[in-house]
Tab-separated table of C-alpha atoms in Angstrom:
chain	number	residue	atom	x	y	z
R	1	UNK	CA	59.641	64.839	-59.566
R	2	UNK	CA	58.789	68.364	-60.792
R	3	UNK	CA	55.705	68.570	-58.735
R	4	UNK	CA	57.633	67.928	-55.610
R	5	UNK	CA	60.047	70.534	-56.270
R	6	UNK	CA	57.595	73.256	-57.261
R	7	UNK	CA	56.094	72.449	-53.946
R	8	UNK	CA	59.488	72.599	-51.980
R	9	UNK	CA	60.190	76.182	-53.888
R	10	UNK	CA	56.511	77.297	-52.728
R	11	UNK	CA	57.325	76.333	-48.951
R	12	UNK	CA	60.813	77.897	-49.472
R	13	UNK	CA	58.994	81.502	-50.572
R	14	UNK	CA	56.354	80.917	-47.826
R	15	UNK	CA	59.126	80.668	-45.055
R	16	UNK	CA	60.479	83.743	-46.519
R	17	UNK	CA	57.572	85.630	-46.369
R	18	UNK	CA	56.672	84.374	-42.489
R	19	UNK	CA	60.559	85.352	-41.361
R	20	UNK	CA	62.179	87.973	-43.307
R	21	UNK	CA	59.745	89.683	-44.823
R	22	UNK	CA	57.085	89.586	-41.932
R	23	UNK	CA	54.368	90.446	-44.371
R	24	UNK	CA	51.126	88.747	-43.245
R	25	UNK	CA	48.879	89.976	-45.912
R	26	UNK	CA	51.321	88.540	-48.634
R	27	UNK	CA	51.769	85.032	-46.349
R	28	UNK	CA	47.826	84.707	-46.433
R	29	UNK	CA	47.936	84.610	-50.235
R	30	UNK	CA	49.547	81.602	-50.638
R	31	UNK	CA	46.440	80.074	-49.128
R	32	UNK	CA	43.556	78.607	-50.680
R	33	UNK	CA	40.230	80.084	-49.888
R	34	UNK	CA	39.730	77.007	-47.921
R	35	UNK	CA	43.140	76.735	-46.462
R	36	UNK	CA	43.695	75.530	-42.673
R	37	UNK	CA	46.479	76.370	-40.306
R	38	UNK	CA	46.659	74.258	-37.285
R	39	UNK	CA	49.213	74.874	-34.724
R	40	UNK	CA	48.554	71.462	-33.064
R	41	UNK	CA	50.243	72.262	-29.801
R	42	UNK	CA	47.422	74.865	-29.153
R	43	UNK	CA	44.274	73.492	-27.858
R	44	UNK	CA	41.622	75.497	-29.896
R	45	UNK	CA	40.496	75.177	-33.479
R	46	UNK	CA	42.157	75.931	-36.385
R	47	UNK	CA	42.583	79.243	-38.711
R	48	UNK	CA	40.571	79.181	-42.111
R	49	UNK	CA	41.107	81.426	-44.895
R	50	UNK	CA	44.021	83.374	-46.096
R	51	UNK	CA	42.571	86.512	-43.981
R	52	UNK	CA	42.338	84.283	-40.734
R	53	UNK	CA	45.932	82.701	-41.366
R	54	UNK	CA	47.257	86.364	-41.719
R	55	UNK	CA	45.341	87.366	-38.761
R	56	UNK	CA	46.630	84.375	-36.453
R	57	UNK	CA	50.259	84.992	-37.264
R	58	UNK	CA	50.138	88.763	-36.685
R	59	UNK	CA	48.678	88.532	-33.509
R	60	UNK	CA	51.681	86.454	-32.346
R	61	UNK	CA	54.376	87.674	-34.298
R	62	UNK	CA	53.947	91.152	-34.560
R	63	UNK	CA	55.432	92.328	-31.112
R	64	UNK	CA	58.364	90.151	-31.691
R	65	UNK	CA	61.322	92.362	-32.501
R	66	UNK	CA	62.891	89.986	-35.229
R	67	UNK	CA	63.095	86.477	-36.095
R	68	UNK	CA	65.509	83.843	-37.145
R	69	UNK	CA	64.759	81.129	-39.057
R	70	UNK	CA	66.863	77.716	-40.098
R	71	UNK	CA	65.659	74.949	-42.131
R	72	UNK	CA	67.244	71.482	-41.416
R	73	UNK	CA	65.543	69.402	-43.647
R	74	UNK	CA	62.679	69.851	-46.281
R	75	UNK	CA	61.105	66.842	-48.014
R	76	UNK	CA	58.593	66.536	-50.523
R	77	UNK	CA	56.555	63.908	-51.977
R	78	UNK	CA	53.405	64.697	-54.373
R	79	UNK	CA	51.510	67.552	-52.759
R	80	UNK	CA	52.704	67.014	-49.025
R	81	UNK	CA	56.174	69.128	-48.011
R	82	UNK	CA	57.384	68.464	-44.472
R	83	UNK	CA	59.784	71.061	-43.070
R	84	UNK	CA	62.099	70.443	-39.769
R	85	UNK	CA	63.299	73.844	-38.879
R	86	UNK	CA	63.932	76.210	-36.049
R	87	UNK	CA	62.463	79.904	-35.467
R	88	UNK	CA	64.162	81.746	-33.129
R	89	UNK	CA	62.126	84.876	-31.466
R	90	UNK	CA	64.161	87.883	-30.314
R	91	UNK	CA	62.092	89.930	-27.919
R	92	UNK	CA	62.740	93.755	-27.826
R	93	UNK	CA	63.137	93.084	-23.937
R	94	UNK	CA	66.266	90.250	-24.512
R	95	UNK	CA	64.837	87.300	-24.244
R	96	UNK	CA	65.565	85.106	-27.084
R	97	UNK	CA	63.634	81.623	-27.533
R	98	UNK	CA	64.571	79.078	-29.951
R	99	UNK	CA	61.540	76.921	-31.164
R	100	UNK	CA	62.219	73.509	-32.971
R	101	UNK	CA	59.304	72.831	-35.387
R	102	UNK	CA	58.094	70.063	-38.086
R	103	UNK	CA	55.973	71.674	-40.060
R	104	UNK	CA	53.530	69.558	-42.885
R	105	UNK	CA	51.692	71.190	-45.713
R	106	UNK	CA	49.775	70.037	-48.522
R	107	UNK	CA	49.718	71.824	-51.538
R	108	UNK	CA	46.548	72.104	-53.964
R	109	UNK	CA	46.818	73.941	-57.605
R	110	UNK	CA	49.716	75.776	-56.461
R	111	UNK	CA	48.410	76.951	-53.139
R	112	UNK	CA	48.408	75.920	-49.264
R	113	UNK	CA	45.317	73.698	-48.657
R	114	UNK	CA	46.624	72.647	-44.889
R	115	UNK	CA	49.602	73.760	-42.871
R	116	UNK	CA	49.921	71.812	-39.668
R	117	UNK	CA	52.810	72.989	-37.063
R	118	UNK	CA	54.047	70.423	-34.546
R	119	UNK	CA	56.069	71.900	-31.683
R	120	UNK	CA	56.536	72.042	-27.878
R	121	UNK	CA	54.351	74.991	-26.974
R	122	UNK	CA	55.938	74.489	-23.292
R	123	UNK	CA	59.745	76.072	-24.931
R	124	UNK	CA	57.641	79.349	-26.055
R	125	UNK	CA	55.534	79.706	-22.812
R	126	UNK	CA	58.602	79.015	-20.356
R	127	UNK	CA	60.905	81.567	-21.759
R	128	UNK	CA	58.874	84.358	-23.497
R	129	UNK	CA	58.669	87.444	-21.495
R	130	UNK	CA	55.705	87.990	-19.272
R	131	UNK	CA	54.256	91.103	-21.274
R	132	UNK	CA	54.484	88.999	-24.812
R	133	UNK	CA	51.959	86.082	-22.924
R	134	UNK	CA	49.909	89.045	-21.536
R	135	UNK	CA	49.491	89.954	-24.909
R	136	UNK	CA	48.323	86.806	-26.879
R	137	UNK	CA	46.180	86.567	-23.375
R	138	UNK	CA	43.959	89.417	-24.433
R	139	UNK	CA	42.635	87.220	-27.592
R	140	UNK	CA	39.863	84.976	-27.730
R	141	UNK	CA	39.599	81.620	-29.405
R	142	UNK	CA	37.412	82.983	-32.202
R	143	UNK	CA	40.130	85.553	-32.951
R	144	UNK	CA	42.413	82.880	-33.737
R	145	UNK	CA	40.061	80.659	-35.712
R	146	UNK	CA	37.846	82.422	-38.004
R	147	UNK	CA	37.685	84.994	-41.080
R	148	UNK	CA	35.843	87.572	-39.711
R	149	UNK	CA	37.739	90.636	-38.459
R	150	UNK	CA	40.973	89.519	-40.217
């Protein structure tokens, strides 16, 4: 029980860094050196390593004016933590997009070893402003999944 509770605390702190503090370098420090972030709805490779995870989040999140984040449920068993949550993206141009997610994380030695996000990407793509979509399209698959240049 203590292990699952500690892992839930770690994941709760992680969500605070991502959505309240938006400090992506600190977010990367939650990950094991071989940690992986995979956004299952996006047809590309995963981000491998802390710097690549931070870079991937920075590319998509930095242009967003602010976020609100609501955790609906968080369940932990052993080293696995599952979070049902909604990210609400507020763009400076007035668009607001609520994105429901289920995130699955595997924790190893107090670090995130695996983070998989499950969502409907069409929810974001159909409601995000054109300028943000153009921003995202400037990047190649390599920008999203390698540790180089992060």
